[in-house]
CSV table of C-alpha atoms in Angstrom, one decimal:
chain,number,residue,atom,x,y,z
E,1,UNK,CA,134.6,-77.2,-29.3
E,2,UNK,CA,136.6,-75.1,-30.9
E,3,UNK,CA,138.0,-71.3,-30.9
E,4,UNK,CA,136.0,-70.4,-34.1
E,5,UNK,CA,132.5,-71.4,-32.4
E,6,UNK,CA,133.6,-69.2,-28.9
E,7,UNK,CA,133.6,-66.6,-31.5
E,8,UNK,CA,130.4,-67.1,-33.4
E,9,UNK,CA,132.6,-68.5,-36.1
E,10,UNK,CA,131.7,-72.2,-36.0
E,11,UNK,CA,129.3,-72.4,-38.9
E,12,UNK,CA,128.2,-70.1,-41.6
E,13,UNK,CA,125.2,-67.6,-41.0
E,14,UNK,CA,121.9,-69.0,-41.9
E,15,UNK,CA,120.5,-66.7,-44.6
E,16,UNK,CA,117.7,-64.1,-43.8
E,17,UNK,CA,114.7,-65.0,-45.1
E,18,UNK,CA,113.2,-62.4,-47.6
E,19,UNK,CA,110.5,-60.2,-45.9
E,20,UNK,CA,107.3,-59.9,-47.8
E,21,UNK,CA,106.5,-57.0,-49.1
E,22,UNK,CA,103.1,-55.2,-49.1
E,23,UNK,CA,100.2,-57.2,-50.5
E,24,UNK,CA,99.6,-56.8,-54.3
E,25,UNK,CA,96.4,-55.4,-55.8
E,26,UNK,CA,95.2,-58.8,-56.8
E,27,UNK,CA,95.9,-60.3,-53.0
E,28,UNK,CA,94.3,-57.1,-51.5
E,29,UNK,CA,90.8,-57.9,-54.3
E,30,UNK,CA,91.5,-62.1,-53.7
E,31,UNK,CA,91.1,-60.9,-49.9
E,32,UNK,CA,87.8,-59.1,-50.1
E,33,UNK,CA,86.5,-62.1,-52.0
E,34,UNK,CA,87.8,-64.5,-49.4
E,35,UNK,CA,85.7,-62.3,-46.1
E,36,UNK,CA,82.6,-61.7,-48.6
E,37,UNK,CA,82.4,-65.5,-49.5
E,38,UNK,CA,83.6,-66.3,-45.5
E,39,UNK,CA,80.2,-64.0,-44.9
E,40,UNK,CA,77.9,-65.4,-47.2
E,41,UNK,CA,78.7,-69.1,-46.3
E,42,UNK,CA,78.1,-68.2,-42.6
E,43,UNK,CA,74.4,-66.8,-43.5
E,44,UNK,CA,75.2,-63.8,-41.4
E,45,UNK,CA,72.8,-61.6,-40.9
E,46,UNK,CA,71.3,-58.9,-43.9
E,47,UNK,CA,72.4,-56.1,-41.7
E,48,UNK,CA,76.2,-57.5,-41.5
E,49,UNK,CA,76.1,-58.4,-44.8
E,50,UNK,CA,75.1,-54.9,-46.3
E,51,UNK,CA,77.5,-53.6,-44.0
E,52,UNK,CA,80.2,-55.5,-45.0
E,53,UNK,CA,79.6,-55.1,-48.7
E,54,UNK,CA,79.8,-51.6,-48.4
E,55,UNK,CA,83.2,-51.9,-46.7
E,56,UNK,CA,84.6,-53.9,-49.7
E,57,UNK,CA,83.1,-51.8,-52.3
E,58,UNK,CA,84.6,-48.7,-50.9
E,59,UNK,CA,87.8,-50.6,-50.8
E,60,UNK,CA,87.6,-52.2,-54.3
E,61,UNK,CA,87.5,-48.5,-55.2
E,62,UNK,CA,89.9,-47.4,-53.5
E,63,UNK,CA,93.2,-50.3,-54.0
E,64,UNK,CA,94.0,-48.9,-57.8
E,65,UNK,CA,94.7,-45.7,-56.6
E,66,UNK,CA,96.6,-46.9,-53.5
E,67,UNK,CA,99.7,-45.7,-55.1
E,68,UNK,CA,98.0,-42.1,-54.9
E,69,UNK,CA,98.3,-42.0,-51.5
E,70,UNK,CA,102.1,-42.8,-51.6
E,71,UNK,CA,104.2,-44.9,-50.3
E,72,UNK,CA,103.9,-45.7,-46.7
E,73,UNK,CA,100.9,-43.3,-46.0
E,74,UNK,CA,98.6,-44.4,-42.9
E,75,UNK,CA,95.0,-44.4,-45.7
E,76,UNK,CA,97.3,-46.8,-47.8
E,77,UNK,CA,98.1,-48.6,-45.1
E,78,UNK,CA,94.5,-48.6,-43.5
E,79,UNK,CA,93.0,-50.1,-47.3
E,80,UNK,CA,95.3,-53.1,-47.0
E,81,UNK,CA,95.0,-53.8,-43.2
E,82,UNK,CA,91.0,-53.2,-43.6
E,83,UNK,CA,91.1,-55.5,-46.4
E,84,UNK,CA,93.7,-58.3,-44.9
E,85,UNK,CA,93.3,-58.0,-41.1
E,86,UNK,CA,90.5,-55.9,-40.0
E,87,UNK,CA,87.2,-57.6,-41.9
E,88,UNK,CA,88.5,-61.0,-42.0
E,89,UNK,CA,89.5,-60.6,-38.4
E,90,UNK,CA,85.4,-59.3,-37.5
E,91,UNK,CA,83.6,-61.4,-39.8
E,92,UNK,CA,85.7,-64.6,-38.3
E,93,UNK,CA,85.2,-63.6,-34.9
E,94,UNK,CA,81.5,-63.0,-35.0
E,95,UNK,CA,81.0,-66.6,-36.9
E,96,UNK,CA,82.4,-68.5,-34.2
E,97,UNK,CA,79.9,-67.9,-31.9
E,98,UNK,CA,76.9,-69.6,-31.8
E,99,UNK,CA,74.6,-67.5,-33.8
E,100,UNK,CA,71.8,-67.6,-31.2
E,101,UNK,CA,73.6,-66.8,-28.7
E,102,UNK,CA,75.9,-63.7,-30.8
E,103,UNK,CA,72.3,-62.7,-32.4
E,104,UNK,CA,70.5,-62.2,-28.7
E,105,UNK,CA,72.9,-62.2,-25.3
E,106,UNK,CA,73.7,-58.2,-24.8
E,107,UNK,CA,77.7,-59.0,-23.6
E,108,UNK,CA,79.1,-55.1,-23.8
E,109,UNK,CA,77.2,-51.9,-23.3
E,110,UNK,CA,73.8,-53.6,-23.8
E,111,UNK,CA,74.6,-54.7,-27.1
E,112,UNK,CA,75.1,-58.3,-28.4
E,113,UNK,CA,77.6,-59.1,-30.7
E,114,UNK,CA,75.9,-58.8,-34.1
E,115,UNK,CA,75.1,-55.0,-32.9
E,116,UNK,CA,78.9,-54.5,-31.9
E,117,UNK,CA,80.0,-56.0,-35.5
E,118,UNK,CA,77.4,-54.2,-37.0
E,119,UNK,CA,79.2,-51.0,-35.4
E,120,UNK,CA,82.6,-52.2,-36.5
E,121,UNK,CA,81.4,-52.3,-40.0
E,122,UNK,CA,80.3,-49.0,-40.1
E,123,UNK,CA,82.7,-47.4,-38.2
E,124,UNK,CA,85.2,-49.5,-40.9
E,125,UNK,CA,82.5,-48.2,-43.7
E,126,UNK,CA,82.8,-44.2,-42.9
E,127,UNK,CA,86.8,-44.6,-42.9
E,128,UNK,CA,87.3,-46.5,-46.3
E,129,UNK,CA,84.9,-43.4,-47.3
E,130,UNK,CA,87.1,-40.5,-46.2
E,131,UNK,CA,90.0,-42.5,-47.6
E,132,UNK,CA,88.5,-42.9,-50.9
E,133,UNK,CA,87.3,-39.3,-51.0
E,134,UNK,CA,91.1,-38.4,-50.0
E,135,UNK,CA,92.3,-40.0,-53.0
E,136,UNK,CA,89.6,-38.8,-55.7
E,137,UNK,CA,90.5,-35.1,-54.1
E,138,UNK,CA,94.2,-34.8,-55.6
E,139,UNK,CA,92.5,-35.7,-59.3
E,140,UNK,CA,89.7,-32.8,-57.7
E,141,UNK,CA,92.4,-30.4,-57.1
E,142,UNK,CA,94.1,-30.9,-60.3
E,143,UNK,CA,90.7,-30.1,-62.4
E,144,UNK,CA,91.3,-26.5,-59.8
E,145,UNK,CA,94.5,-25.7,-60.8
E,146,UNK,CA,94.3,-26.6,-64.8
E,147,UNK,CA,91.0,-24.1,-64.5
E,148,UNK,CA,93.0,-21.4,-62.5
E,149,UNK,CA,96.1,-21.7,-65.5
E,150,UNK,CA,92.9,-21.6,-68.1
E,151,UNK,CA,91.7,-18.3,-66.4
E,152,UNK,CA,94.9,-16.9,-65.9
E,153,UNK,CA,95.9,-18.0,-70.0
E,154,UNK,CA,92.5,-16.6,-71.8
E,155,UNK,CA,91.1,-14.6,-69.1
E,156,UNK,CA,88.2,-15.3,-66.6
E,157,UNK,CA,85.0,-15.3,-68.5
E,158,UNK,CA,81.2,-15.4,-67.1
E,159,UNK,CA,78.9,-18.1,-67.8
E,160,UNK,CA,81.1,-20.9,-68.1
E,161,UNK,CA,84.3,-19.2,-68.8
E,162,UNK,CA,86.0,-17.6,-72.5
E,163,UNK,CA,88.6,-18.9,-74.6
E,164,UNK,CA,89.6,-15.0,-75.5
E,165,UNK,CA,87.6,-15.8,-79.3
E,166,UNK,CA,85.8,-12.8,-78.9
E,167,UNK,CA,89.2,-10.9,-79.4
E,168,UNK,CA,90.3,-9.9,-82.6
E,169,UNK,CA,92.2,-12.3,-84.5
E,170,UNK,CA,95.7,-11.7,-84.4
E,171,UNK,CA,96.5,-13.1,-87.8
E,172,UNK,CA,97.4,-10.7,-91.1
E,173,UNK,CA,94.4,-11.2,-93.6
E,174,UNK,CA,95.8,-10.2,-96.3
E,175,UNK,CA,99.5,-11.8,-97.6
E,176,UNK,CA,102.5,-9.3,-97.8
E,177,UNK,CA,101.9,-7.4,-101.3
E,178,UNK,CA,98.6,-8.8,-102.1
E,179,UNK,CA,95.4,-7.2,-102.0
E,180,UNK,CA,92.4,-9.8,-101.5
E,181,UNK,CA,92.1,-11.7,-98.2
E,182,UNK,CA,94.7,-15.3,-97.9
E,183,UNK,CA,93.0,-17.8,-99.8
E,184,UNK,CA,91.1,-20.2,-97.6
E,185,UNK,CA,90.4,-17.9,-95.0
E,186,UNK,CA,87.1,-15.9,-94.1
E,187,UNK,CA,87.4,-12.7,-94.3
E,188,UNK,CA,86.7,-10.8,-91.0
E,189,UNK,CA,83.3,-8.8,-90.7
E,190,UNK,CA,82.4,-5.7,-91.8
């Protein structure tokens, strides 16, 4: 042994492997497929099945916007663990049980586990809900704010709002040293 390898000198530094960065879009959608098809191929019940859907659909919805949310945000982060982690992680636990026994034996709270998975689904259901709400609301909020800059442009009108064409037009009629009206324009009203 040499001096070099007391020191940590001996032989060259393996090289860090790369770390992965957050699933794609296409890995988050190949996901959902993966738990719905996981699902359907265990014959789980209706009532975890509707569940389950509604979970993915709200998620479908909600992964092209994900970059709405911005980077690093908790909802973005709660799409793609939902979609990675959480459903495959339920669906796969409730399968391996015998479905007898997950179907009928109460084991917490009274409840057997096709009841508790049916609570983890919704529970899962009303927060990919709120998250897709949160994302539509920034396009919301912009529809506000273009209105308010509308109202505050041509004036706030009732009955759906004015465009300020029920104020005189601002442009000459009638050319610099000519008499009759600018040809191709109406004249205004008598």
């Amino acid at each position: 042994m040499g001096i070099r390898a007391w020191f940590g000198r001996g032989e060259p530094e393996a090289p860090v492997p790369p770390r992965p960065g957050p699933p794609t879009e296409e890995q988050l959608l190949a996901a959902l497929a993966r738990v719905e098809q996981q699902a359907r191929d265990g014959q789980v019940p209706g009532v975890v099945l509707s569940r389950l859907l509604r979970v993915t659909r709200a998620v479908r919805d909600t992964v092209p916007r994900l970059a709405d949310l911005g980077l690093g945000s908790a909802q973005g982060y709660s799409v793609m663990a939902t979609a990675t982690d959480y459903l495959p992680v339920a669906i796969g636990n409730y399968l391996r049980l015998p479905r007898d026994w997950a179907d009928t034996r109460p084991i917490a709270g009274g409840k057997s586990s096709v009841m508790l998975l049916v609570d983890q689904l919704d529970l899962l259901g009303a927060t990919m809900d709120k998250v897709y709400d949160a994302v539509l609301r920034s396009d919301a909020e912009a529809i506000i704010v273009h209105g308010q800059f509308l109202e505050q442009k041509f004036g706030a009108g009732s009955g759906g709002g004015s465009l300020g064409l029920d104020a005189p037009d601002p442009t000459p009629q009638t050319l610099p040293g000519q008499a009759g009206p600018v040809p191709g324009r109406l004249a205004p009203p008598e």
